[in-house]
CSV table of C-alpha atoms and ligand atoms in Angstrom, one decimal:
chain,number,residue,atom,x,y,z
A,195,MET,CA,7.1,-12.1,-23.9
A,196,ALA,CA,7.1,-10.6,-27.4
A,197,TRP,CA,10.3,-8.6,-27.0
A,198,ASP,CA,13.9,-9.5,-26.4
A,199,SER,CA,15.8,-7.6,-23.7
A,200,ILE,CA,16.6,-4.1,-24.7
A,201,ALA,CA,20.3,-4.9,-25.0
A,202,THR,CA,19.6,-7.9,-27.2
A,203,ILE,CA,17.3,-5.9,-29.5
A,204,ALA,CA,19.9,-3.1,-29.9
A,205,ALA,CA,22.7,-5.6,-30.5
A,206,LYS,CA,20.6,-7.3,-33.3
A,207,VAL,CA,19.8,-4.0,-34.9
A,208,ASN,CA,23.4,-2.9,-34.8
A,209,ALA,CA,24.5,-6.2,-36.3
A,210,GLY,CA,22.0,-5.7,-39.1
A,211,GLU,CA,20.1,-8.9,-38.1
A,212,VAL,CA,16.9,-7.0,-37.3
A,213,LYS,CA,15.6,-3.9,-39.0
A,214,ALA,CA,14.4,-0.9,-37.0
A,215,VAL,CA,11.5,-0.4,-39.4
A,216,ASP,CA,10.3,-4.0,-38.6
A,217,LEU,CA,10.4,-3.3,-34.8
A,218,VAL,CA,8.5,-0.1,-35.2
A,219,GLU,CA,6.0,-2.0,-37.4
A,220,GLN,CA,5.6,-4.7,-34.8
A,221,SER,CA,5.0,-2.1,-32.1
A,222,LEU,CA,2.5,-0.1,-34.1
A,223,ARG,CA,0.6,-3.3,-35.1
A,224,THR,CA,0.4,-4.4,-31.5
A,225,ILE,CA,-0.8,-1.0,-30.4
A,226,ALA,CA,-3.6,-1.3,-33.0
A,227,GLU,CA,-4.5,-4.9,-32.0
A,228,LYS,CA,-4.7,-4.0,-28.3
A,229,SER,CA,-6.4,-0.6,-28.6
A,230,SER,CA,-9.4,-1.7,-26.5
A,231,PHE,CA,-7.2,-1.4,-23.4
A,232,ASN,CA,-7.0,2.4,-24.0
A,233,ALA,CA,-3.3,2.5,-23.1
A,234,ILE,CA,-2.4,4.9,-25.9
A,235,ILE,CA,-3.6,8.5,-26.6
A,236,ALA,CA,-1.8,8.8,-29.9
A,237,THR,CA,1.0,7.2,-31.9
A,238,THR,CA,3.8,9.2,-33.4
A,239,GLU,CA,3.8,6.9,-36.4
A,240,ASP,CA,5.1,9.1,-39.2
A,241,ARG,CA,8.1,10.3,-37.2
A,242,ALA,CA,8.8,6.9,-35.8
A,243,LYS,CA,8.9,5.3,-39.2
A,244,GLU,CA,11.1,8.0,-40.6
A,245,ARG,CA,13.6,7.6,-37.7
A,246,ALA,CA,13.6,3.9,-38.1
A,247,SER,CA,14.5,4.2,-41.8
A,248,GLN,CA,17.3,6.6,-41.0
A,249,ILE,CA,18.6,4.2,-38.4
A,250,ASP,CA,18.5,1.3,-40.8
A,251,ALA,CA,20.2,3.4,-43.5
A,252,ALA,CA,22.9,4.4,-41.0
A,253,ILE,CA,23.6,0.8,-40.0
A,254,ALA,CA,23.7,-0.3,-43.7
A,255,ALA,CA,26.3,2.5,-44.2
A,256,GLY,CA,28.4,1.0,-41.4
A,257,GLU,CA,27.8,3.8,-38.9
A,258,SER,CA,27.3,3.0,-35.3
A,259,VAL,CA,23.9,4.0,-34.0
A,260,GLY,CA,23.9,3.6,-30.3
A,261,ARG,CA,23.1,1.4,-27.3
A,262,LEU,CA,19.4,1.5,-27.9
A,263,ALA,CA,19.5,1.2,-31.7
A,264,GLY,CA,16.0,0.7,-33.1
A,265,VAL,CA,14.4,0.0,-29.8
A,266,PRO,CA,10.8,1.3,-29.8
A,267,PHE,CA,9.4,2.9,-26.7
A,268,ILE,CA,6.3,4.7,-25.4
A,269,ALA,CA,6.3,8.0,-23.5
A,270,LYS,CA,3.7,9.1,-21.0
A,271,ASP,CA,1.9,12.0,-22.7
A,272,ASN,CA,3.4,14.5,-20.3
A,273,PHE,CA,6.7,14.3,-22.1
A,274,LEU,CA,7.3,16.9,-24.8
A,275,VAL,CA,7.8,14.8,-27.9
A,276,PHE,CA,8.0,15.7,-31.6
A,277,GLY,CA,5.6,14.1,-34.1
A,278,GLY,CA,2.3,14.8,-32.4
A,279,GLU,CA,0.5,16.6,-29.6
A,280,THR,CA,1.5,16.7,-25.9
A,281,THR,CA,-1.7,16.8,-23.9
A,282,ALA,CA,-0.9,15.5,-20.4
A,283,ALA,CA,-4.3,13.9,-20.9
A,284,SER,CA,-5.9,17.3,-20.1
A,285,ASN,CA,-8.5,19.1,-22.2
A,286,ILE,CA,-6.6,22.4,-21.6
A,287,LEU,CA,-3.6,21.1,-23.6
A,288,ARG,CA,-5.6,19.6,-26.5
A,289,GLY,CA,-4.0,20.8,-29.8
A,290,PHE,CA,-0.6,21.7,-28.2
A,291,GLU,CA,2.4,20.7,-30.2
A,292,ALA,CA,5.7,20.9,-28.4
A,293,PRO,CA,8.3,23.3,-29.8
A,294,TYR,CA,11.1,21.3,-28.3
A,295,GLN,CA,11.6,17.8,-26.8
A,296,SER,CA,12.3,16.8,-23.3
A,297,THR,CA,15.9,16.0,-22.4
A,298,ALA,CA,15.0,12.4,-21.6
A,299,ILE,CA,13.6,11.8,-25.0
A,300,ASN,CA,16.5,13.6,-26.7
A,301,ARG,CA,19.0,11.3,-24.8
A,302,LEU,CA,17.1,8.2,-25.8
A,303,GLU,CA,17.0,9.3,-29.4
A,304,ALA,CA,20.7,10.0,-29.3
A,305,GLU,CA,21.2,6.3,-28.6
A,306,GLY,CA,18.9,5.2,-31.4
A,307,ALA,CA,15.7,4.6,-29.5
A,308,ILE,CA,12.4,5.4,-31.3
A,309,CYS,CA,9.3,6.9,-29.6
A,310,VAL,CA,6.3,5.3,-31.2
A,311,ALA,CA,3.4,6.5,-29.1
A,312,LYS,CA,2.2,8.6,-26.2
A,313,ALA,CA,0.6,6.8,-23.3
A,314,ASN,CA,-2.5,7.7,-21.3
A,315,LEU,CA,-2.3,9.1,-17.7
A,316,ASP,CA,-4.4,10.9,-15.1
A,317,ALA,CA,-4.6,14.5,-16.4
A,318,PHE,CA,-1.4,16.3,-15.4
A,319,ALA,CA,-0.4,13.1,-13.6
A,320,HIS,CA,-2.9,13.8,-10.8
A,321,GLY,CA,-4.2,10.4,-9.7
A,322,SER,CA,-3.7,6.7,-9.1
A,323,SER,CA,-5.8,5.0,-11.7
A,324,THR,CA,-5.9,6.9,-15.0
A,325,GLU,CA,-9.6,7.6,-14.3
A,326,ASN,CA,-8.7,11.3,-14.1
A,327,SER,CA,-7.7,11.3,-17.8
A,328,ASP,CA,-9.8,13.7,-19.9
A,329,PHE,CA,-9.6,11.1,-22.7
A,330,PHE,CA,-10.5,7.6,-21.3
A,331,THR,CA,-9.6,5.2,-18.6
A,332,THR,CA,-6.9,2.6,-19.3
A,333,LYS,CA,-7.8,-1.0,-18.5
A,334,ASN,CA,-5.7,-3.3,-16.5
A,335,PRO,CA,-4.1,-5.9,-18.9
A,336,HIS,CA,-4.9,-8.7,-16.4
A,337,ASP,CA,-8.6,-7.8,-15.8
A,338,GLU,CA,-10.3,-5.2,-18.0
A,339,THR,CA,-12.7,-4.3,-15.1
A,340,ARG,CA,-9.8,-3.0,-13.0
A,341,VAL,CA,-7.6,0.1,-13.2
A,342,PRO,CA,-3.9,-0.2,-14.2
A,343,GLY,CA,-2.9,2.2,-11.4
A,344,GLY,CA,-1.7,5.7,-12.1
A,345,SER,CA,-0.8,8.1,-13.0
A,346,SER,CA,1.5,6.3,-15.5
A,347,GLY,CA,-1.2,3.7,-16.1
A,348,GLY,CA,-1.0,3.9,-19.8
A,349,SER,CA,2.8,3.4,-19.7
A,350,ALA,CA,2.7,0.4,-17.5
A,351,ALA,CA,-0.2,-1.2,-19.4
A,352,SER,CA,1.8,-0.6,-22.6
A,353,VAL,CA,4.8,-2.6,-21.4
A,354,VAL,CA,2.7,-5.4,-20.0
A,355,LEU,CA,0.7,-5.6,-23.2
A,356,ASP,CA,3.9,-5.8,-25.2
A,357,LEU,CA,3.2,-2.6,-27.1
A,358,ALA,CA,6.9,-1.7,-26.8
A,359,PRO,CA,9.9,-3.0,-24.8
A,360,PHE,CA,9.8,-0.1,-22.4
A,361,ALA,CA,8.0,3.1,-21.5
A,362,LEU,CA,8.8,6.3,-19.7
A,363,GLY,CA,6.8,7.5,-16.7
A,364,THR,CA,6.9,10.2,-14.1
A,365,ASP,CA,6.7,9.6,-10.3
A,366,THR,CA,5.6,12.5,-8.2
A,367,GLY,CA,4.0,10.5,-5.4
A,368,GLY,CA,4.2,7.0,-6.7
A,369,SER,CA,3.0,7.2,-10.3
A,370,ILE,CA,5.7,4.9,-11.7
A,371,ARG,CA,5.7,2.3,-8.9
A,372,LEU,CA,2.0,2.0,-8.3
A,373,PRO,CA,1.0,1.1,-11.9
A,374,ALA,CA,4.0,-1.2,-12.1
A,375,SER,CA,2.7,-2.9,-9.0
A,376,PHE,CA,-0.9,-3.1,-10.3
A,377,THR,CA,0.1,-4.4,-13.7
A,378,GLY,CA,3.0,-6.7,-12.9
A,379,CYS,CA,6.1,-5.0,-14.3
A,380,VAL,CA,9.2,-3.1,-13.1
A,381,GLY,CA,8.9,0.6,-12.2
A,382,TYR,CA,11.9,2.6,-11.3
A,383,LYS,CA,11.8,5.9,-9.4
A,384,PRO,CA,15.3,7.4,-9.5
A,385,THR,CA,16.9,9.7,-6.9
A,386,TYR,CA,15.4,13.2,-7.2
A,387,GLY,CA,17.5,15.2,-9.7
A,388,LEU,CA,19.1,12.2,-11.4
A,389,VAL,CA,17.0,12.6,-14.6
A,390,SER,CA,16.3,16.0,-16.1
A,391,ARG,CA,12.7,17.3,-15.8
A,392,SER,CA,13.3,19.6,-18.7
A,393,GLY,CA,10.5,19.2,-21.2
A,394,VAL,CA,8.2,17.3,-18.9
A,395,VAL,CA,4.9,18.9,-17.9
A,396,ALA,CA,5.5,19.9,-14.3
A,397,MET,CA,3.3,18.6,-11.5
A,398,ALA,CA,5.1,19.1,-8.1
A,399,SER,CA,8.6,20.3,-8.9
A,400,SER,CA,10.2,19.3,-5.6
A,401,THR,CA,9.1,15.7,-6.0
A,402,ASP,CA,8.7,15.1,-9.8
A,403,VAL,CA,11.1,12.5,-11.2
A,404,ILE,CA,11.3,10.6,-14.5
A,405,GLY,CA,11.9,6.9,-14.8
A,406,PRO,CA,11.6,3.8,-16.8
A,407,ILE,CA,8.9,1.2,-16.8
A,408,THR,CA,10.1,-2.2,-18.1
A,409,THR,CA,9.7,-5.9,-17.9
A,410,SER,CA,13.1,-6.4,-16.1
A,411,VAL,CA,15.4,-4.6,-13.7
A,412,GLU,CA,18.2,-5.0,-16.3
A,413,ASP,CA,16.1,-3.1,-18.9
A,414,ALA,CA,15.4,-0.4,-16.3
A,415,ALA,CA,19.1,0.0,-15.6
A,416,ILE,CA,20.0,0.5,-19.3
A,417,VAL,CA,17.3,3.1,-19.8
A,418,LEU,CA,18.3,4.9,-16.6
A,419,ASP,CA,21.9,4.9,-17.7
A,420,VAL,CA,21.0,6.7,-20.9
A,421,ILE,CA,18.6,9.3,-19.5
A,422,SER,CA,20.3,10.2,-16.3
A,423,GLY,CA,22.9,12.9,-15.4
A,424,LYS,CA,23.4,16.6,-15.3
A,425,ASP,CA,21.5,18.8,-17.7
A,426,GLU,CA,22.0,22.5,-18.0
A,427,LEU,CA,18.2,22.9,-18.7
A,428,ASP,CA,17.3,21.6,-15.2
A,429,SER,CA,19.3,23.2,-12.4
A,430,THR,CA,18.3,20.4,-9.9
A,431,THR,CA,20.0,17.7,-11.9
A,432,ILE,CA,23.0,15.8,-10.4
A,433,GLU,CA,25.9,13.9,-11.9
A,434,LYS,CA,25.2,10.2,-12.6
A,435,ASP,CA,27.2,7.5,-11.0
A,436,ALA,CA,30.7,7.3,-12.5
A,437,GLN,CA,30.2,3.6,-13.1
A,438,GLY,CA,26.7,4.0,-14.6
A,439,TYR,CA,23.8,1.8,-13.8
A,440,VAL,CA,24.3,-1.3,-15.9
A,441,VAL,CA,25.7,-4.0,-13.6
A,442,ASP,CA,27.4,-6.8,-15.6
A,443,ALA,CA,28.3,-9.3,-12.8
A,444,PRO,CA,25.4,-10.8,-11.0
A,445,GLY,CA,26.0,-9.9,-7.4
A,446,SER,CA,24.7,-11.5,-4.2
A,447,LEU,CA,22.4,-10.5,-1.4
A,448,LYS,CA,24.8,-12.1,1.1
A,449,GLY,CA,25.3,-9.7,4.0
A,450,LYS,CA,23.1,-7.0,2.6
A,451,LYS,CA,21.2,-5.2,5.4
A,452,VAL,CA,17.5,-5.1,4.7
A,453,GLY,CA,15.1,-3.2,6.8
A,454,VAL,CA,11.4,-4.2,6.7
A,455,ILE,CA,9.4,-1.0,7.2
A,456,LYS,CA,7.1,-1.7,10.2
A,457,GLU,CA,4.6,1.0,9.3
A,458,TYR,CA,4.0,-0.5,5.9
A,459,MET,CA,3.3,-4.0,7.2
A,460,GLY,CA,0.5,-3.3,9.6
A,461,GLU,CA,-3.0,-1.9,9.5
A,462,GLY,CA,-4.5,-1.3,6.1
A,463,LEU,CA,-2.5,-3.8,4.3
A,464,ASN,CA,-4.5,-6.6,2.6
A,465,PRO,CA,-3.4,-9.8,4.4
A,466,ALA,CA,-3.1,-11.7,1.1
A,467,VAL,CA,-0.7,-9.0,-0.2
A,468,LYS,CA,1.2,-9.2,3.0
A,469,GLU,CA,1.7,-12.9,2.5
A,470,ASN,CA,3.4,-12.3,-0.9
A,471,ILE,CA,5.6,-9.6,0.6
A,472,VAL,CA,6.6,-11.8,3.5
A,473,LYS,CA,7.5,-14.5,1.0
A,474,ALA,CA,9.7,-12.1,-0.9
A,475,ILE,CA,11.4,-11.0,2.3
A,476,GLU,CA,12.0,-14.6,3.3
A,477,ALA,CA,13.5,-15.3,-0.1
A,478,MET,CA,16.0,-12.4,0.5
A,479,LYS,CA,16.8,-13.8,3.8
A,480,ALA,CA,17.4,-17.3,2.3
A,481,ALA,CA,19.7,-15.7,-0.2
A,482,GLY,CA,21.9,-14.4,2.7
A,483,ALA,CA,20.4,-11.0,3.4
A,484,GLU,CA,20.4,-9.8,7.0
A,485,VAL,CA,16.8,-8.8,7.6
A,486,SER,CA,15.3,-7.0,10.5
A,487,GLU,CA,12.3,-4.7,11.2
A,488,VAL,CA,12.8,-0.9,11.2
A,489,SER,CA,10.4,1.8,12.3
A,490,LEU,CA,10.1,5.2,10.8
A,491,PRO,CA,7.7,6.8,13.2
A,492,SER,CA,6.7,9.8,11.1
A,493,LEU,CA,5.7,7.6,8.1
A,494,PRO,CA,2.0,7.7,8.9
A,495,LEU,CA,2.1,11.5,8.4
A,496,ALA,CA,3.6,11.3,4.9
A,497,LEU,CA,0.4,11.2,3.0
A,498,ALA,CA,-1.0,14.2,4.8
A,499,VAL,CA,2.3,16.1,4.2
A,500,TYR,CA,2.2,15.1,0.5
A,501,TYR,CA,-1.3,16.3,0.0
A,502,ILE,CA,-0.3,19.7,1.2
A,503,VAL,CA,3.1,20.1,-0.5
A,504,CYS,CA,1.9,18.5,-3.8
A,505,PRO,CA,-1.2,20.7,-4.3
A,506,ALA,CA,0.8,23.8,-3.2
A,507,GLU,CA,3.2,23.2,-6.0
A,508,VAL,CA,0.5,22.0,-8.4
A,509,SER,CA,-1.4,25.3,-8.0
A,510,SER,CA,1.7,27.2,-8.9
A,511,ASN,CA,2.7,25.0,-11.8
A,512,LEU,CA,-0.8,25.1,-13.3
A,513,SER,CA,-1.0,28.9,-13.2
A,514,ARG,CA,0.7,29.1,-16.6
A,515,TYR,CA,-2.4,27.5,-18.3
A,516,ASP,CA,-4.4,30.6,-18.9
A,517,GLY,CA,-5.8,29.7,-22.3
A,518,GLN,CA,-3.5,32.1,-24.2
A,519,ARG,CA,-0.2,30.3,-24.6
A,520,TYR,CA,-0.9,26.5,-25.0
A,521,GLY,CA,-3.6,24.4,-26.4
A,522,TYR,CA,-7.2,25.1,-25.6
A,523,THR,CA,-8.8,28.6,-25.5
A,524,LYS,CA,-12.4,29.4,-24.7
A,525,GLN,CA,-14.2,30.5,-27.8
A,526,ASP,CA,-16.1,33.8,-28.0
A,527,ALA,CA,-14.7,35.2,-24.7
A,528,ALA,CA,-16.1,38.6,-23.9
A,529,ASP,CA,-12.7,40.0,-22.8
A,530,LEU,CA,-9.3,38.8,-21.7
A,531,ASN,CA,-10.4,38.1,-18.1
A,532,ASP,CA,-13.3,36.0,-19.4
A,533,SER,CA,-10.9,34.2,-21.6
A,534,TYR,CA,-8.6,33.4,-18.7
A,535,ILE,CA,-11.4,32.3,-16.4
A,536,GLY,CA,-13.4,30.5,-19.1
A,537,SER,CA,-10.4,28.6,-20.5
A,538,ARG,CA,-9.5,27.3,-17.1
A,539,GLU,CA,-13.0,26.5,-16.1
A,540,LEU,CA,-13.6,24.5,-19.2
A,541,GLY,CA,-10.1,23.2,-19.7
A,542,PHE,CA,-9.2,21.8,-16.3
A,543,GLY,CA,-10.9,18.7,-14.9
A,544,LYS,CA,-12.2,18.2,-11.4
A,545,GLU,CA,-9.0,16.9,-9.9
A,546,ALA,CA,-6.8,19.7,-11.2
A,547,LYS,CA,-9.4,22.2,-9.8
A,548,ARG,CA,-9.4,20.5,-6.5
A,549,ARG,CA,-5.6,20.7,-6.2
A,550,ILE,CA,-5.6,24.3,-7.3
A,551,MET,CA,-8.0,25.1,-4.6
A,552,ILE,CA,-6.3,23.1,-1.9
A,553,GLY,CA,-2.9,24.4,-3.0
A,554,THR,CA,-3.8,28.1,-3.0
A,555,TYR,CA,-5.5,27.7,0.3
A,556,VAL,CA,-2.5,26.1,2.1
A,557,LEU,CA,-0.2,28.8,0.7
A,558,SER,CA,-2.5,31.7,1.5
A,559,SER,CA,-1.5,34.2,4.2
A,560,GLY,CA,-3.0,33.2,7.5
A,561,TYR,CA,-2.9,29.5,6.6
A,562,TYR,CA,0.6,29.2,5.3
A,563,ASP,CA,2.1,28.6,8.8
A,564,ALA,CA,-0.7,26.2,9.8
A,565,TYR,CA,-0.4,24.0,6.7
A,566,TYR,CA,2.4,24.5,4.4
A,567,ARG,CA,5.2,25.4,6.9
A,568,LYS,CA,4.1,22.6,9.2
A,569,ALA,CA,4.1,20.1,6.3
A,570,GLN,CA,7.6,21.1,5.3
A,571,THR,CA,8.7,20.7,9.0
A,572,VAL,CA,7.3,17.1,9.1
A,573,ARG,CA,9.0,16.5,5.7
A,574,THR,CA,12.3,17.4,7.2
A,575,LYS,CA,11.6,14.9,10.0
A,576,LEU,CA,10.9,12.2,7.4
A,577,ILE,CA,14.2,13.1,5.6
A,578,ASN,CA,16.0,12.7,9.0
A,579,GLU,CA,14.3,9.4,9.8
A,580,PHE,CA,15.2,7.9,6.4
A,581,ALA,CA,18.8,9.1,6.8
A,582,ALA,CA,19.0,7.5,10.2
A,583,ALA,CA,17.6,4.2,8.8
A,584,PHE,CA,20.1,4.2,6.0
A,585,GLU,CA,22.9,4.4,8.5
A,586,GLN,CA,21.9,0.8,9.5
A,587,TYR,CA,20.5,-0.6,6.3
A,588,ASP,CA,21.4,-0.9,2.6
A,589,VAL,CA,17.8,-1.0,1.6
A,590,LEU,CA,14.3,-0.7,3.1
A,591,VAL,CA,11.5,-2.9,1.8
A,592,GLY,CA,7.8,-3.4,1.9
A,593,PRO,CA,4.8,-3.5,-0.3
A,594,THR,CA,4.4,-0.9,-3.1
A,595,ALA,CA,0.6,-0.6,-2.4
A,596,PRO,CA,-1.7,-1.8,0.3
A,597,ASP,CA,-3.8,-3.8,-2.2
A,598,ILE,CA,-4.1,-5.2,-5.7
A,599,ALA,CA,-5.6,-3.1,-8.5
A,600,PHE,CA,-9.1,-1.9,-7.6
A,601,LYS,CA,-12.2,-1.9,-9.9
A,602,ILE,CA,-12.7,0.9,-12.4
A,603,GLY,CA,-15.1,3.3,-10.7
A,604,GLU,CA,-14.6,1.9,-7.2
A,605,ASN,CA,-12.8,5.0,-5.8
A,606,ALA,CA,-13.7,7.5,-8.6
A,607,GLU,CA,-16.1,9.5,-6.4
A,608,ASP,CA,-14.1,9.3,-3.3
A,609,PRO,CA,-10.8,11.4,-3.6
A,610,LEU,CA,-9.7,10.5,0.0
A,611,GLN,CA,-9.9,6.8,-0.7
A,612,MET,CA,-8.1,7.3,-4.0
A,613,TYR,CA,-5.3,9.3,-2.2
A,614,LEU,CA,-4.9,6.4,0.3
A,615,THR,CA,-3.7,4.2,-2.6
A,616,ASP,CA,-0.4,6.2,-2.4
A,617,ILE,CA,0.2,5.6,1.3
A,618,MET,CA,3.3,3.5,0.7
A,619,THR,CA,4.8,5.5,-2.1
A,620,VAL,CA,4.6,9.2,-1.3
A,621,ALA,CA,7.2,9.3,1.5
A,622,VAL,CA,10.0,8.3,-1.0
A,623,ASN,CA,9.1,11.3,-3.1
A,624,LEU,CA,9.1,13.8,-0.2
A,625,VAL,CA,12.5,12.5,0.9
A,626,GLY,CA,14.0,12.3,-2.6
A,627,VAL,CA,15.4,8.8,-2.4
A,628,PRO,CA,15.3,6.1,-5.1
A,629,ALA,CA,12.8,3.2,-5.1
A,630,ILE,CA,11.7,0.4,-7.3
A,631,SER,CA,8.6,-1.8,-7.6
A,632,ILE,CA,9.2,-5.4,-8.8
A,633,PRO,CA,6.6,-8.1,-9.3
A,634,ALA,CA,6.1,-10.4,-6.2
A,635,GLY,CA,3.6,-13.0,-7.4
A,636,THR,CA,-0.1,-12.6,-7.7
A,637,ILE,CA,-3.3,-12.9,-5.7
A,638,GLN,CA,-6.6,-13.7,-7.4
A,639,ASP,CA,-4.5,-13.6,-10.6
A,640,MET,CA,-3.7,-10.0,-10.0
A,641,PRO,CA,-0.1,-8.8,-9.6
A,642,VAL,CA,1.5,-7.6,-6.3
A,643,GLY,CA,4.4,-5.2,-6.2
A,644,PHE,CA,7.4,-5.4,-3.9
A,645,GLN,CA,9.0,-2.1,-3.1
A,646,ILE,CA,12.8,-1.7,-2.4
A,647,ILE,CA,14.0,1.7,-1.3
A,648,GLY,CA,17.6,2.9,-1.4
A,649,LYS,CA,19.4,5.9,0.0
A,650,GLN,CA,20.0,9.1,-2.0
A,651,ARG,CA,22.2,8.5,-5.0
A,652,SER,CA,22.5,4.8,-4.3
A,653,ASP,CA,20.7,4.0,-7.6
A,654,ARG,CA,23.4,1.7,-8.8
A,655,GLU,CA,23.4,-0.4,-5.7
A,656,LEU,CA,19.6,-0.4,-5.4
A,657,LEU,CA,19.3,-1.7,-9.0
A,658,ALA,CA,21.8,-4.4,-8.3
A,659,ILE,CA,19.9,-5.5,-5.2
A,660,ALA,CA,16.6,-5.3,-7.1
A,661,ALA,CA,18.1,-7.5,-9.9
A,662,GLN,CA,19.2,-10.1,-7.4
A,663,THR,CA,15.9,-10.1,-5.7
A,664,GLU,CA,14.0,-10.3,-9.0
A,665,ALA,CA,16.2,-13.4,-9.9
A,666,ILE,CA,15.3,-15.2,-6.7
A,667,LEU,CA,11.6,-14.3,-6.8
B,763,LIG,N1,-1.3,9.5,-7.1
B,763,LIG,C1,-0.5,10.5,-6.6
B,763,LIG,C2,-1.2,11.8,-6.8
B,763,LIG,O1,-2.3,11.8,-7.2
B,763,LIG,C3,0.9,10.5,-7.3
B,763,LIG,C4,0.8,11.0,-8.7
B,763,LIG,C5,2.1,11.0,-9.3
B,763,LIG,O2,3.1,10.4,-8.8
B,763,LIG,N2,2.2,11.7,-10.5
B,763,LIG,O3,-0.7,12.9,-6.5
């Protein structure tokens, strides 16, 4: 691995042993060397170098810079960041420069971290492979013929390609965990509301969360510690854990109650993936965890619920892109109406249009009760089933995805097949609980992800259990 742990990098920078400008240089050089993977949409080179010089100057002057001093990172291109465009990988946002930064970016910068680039994603984060990007498809670092997962595929590939020590992603239905699973890194989806959504291009506001993609659980915890907590710019935010998320003492799995999700271990799961997952579970057991099977009977409905609730919210959130306020506008429009319609027709890709149509349909009068209300009712059932399970278990476990990364193009023309990739991740978002994907070996040289799910606001405990599991795997 090309980078030290985040804590080590920051300590060296703060001690004056390593210069922030050199770290930024290293990151930008690696981005250029590995550009064929298409992980990056654009760098924020000028601003990154300027910030690095300021940080080095501050340290030379004896000032303290922060817990992430000089640490380069990469943001998914749906975060508003200064120093370049924010496109969400959609044509309709091309040319848009953010007038303010997202809270998560501001908090990282306040601790001395430096954003060096914007990563590729499925346009507006709709997708599981980055193939819906209006720019290009990111290639899996382990096999260039395969997808990196999505929608935060550029962020996950960046971390695995050593472009930076960490990246930020968003997870609305699995978009942090799935690419982490497909590329072999750590992806953390916090409790809903733990990280401010202010300044992040909205997808489905009731399930959108922001989280770190890293090479270790320890690094994920530090980043979460910095970006989490109440923010007056996002009324859904909650207080962070009083003790924070960085766990110093290595704990133990002894006596931890682990529930293996029955519905995730059966039909549809690649048997080779299952073997790796069973091995991970056996390792937890050997380390003293009390493991048993748990059933959440409504889980098989979660994907259907998600693909009603999510498009409903997407159709609402995308209504603001009318060609007048941000980015792209249709040239030579006959009148204002033609400008609205034409800008949306030309600016949105296929998947965004599909979701706008499904979303407006399920919300329309006459269909609202049949689809949207019913979906929300089942969502409540899911919330109750998870709550009941967490009365018995500390964490629930299973695979992150039913299979390894698929081939580029394999599912591109079949949206239903693509949606099925999310079958093991979406319930967590509907319920609002935290979850993590950590590497659990490989099959055919491709990574497999092990998912650990915690109860609401148990992020600190979940990260501790994940760190212990990572250590024994
Ligand atoms: N793949 C899922 C979707 O297409 C999840 C996307 C996400 O989490 N942003 O909706």
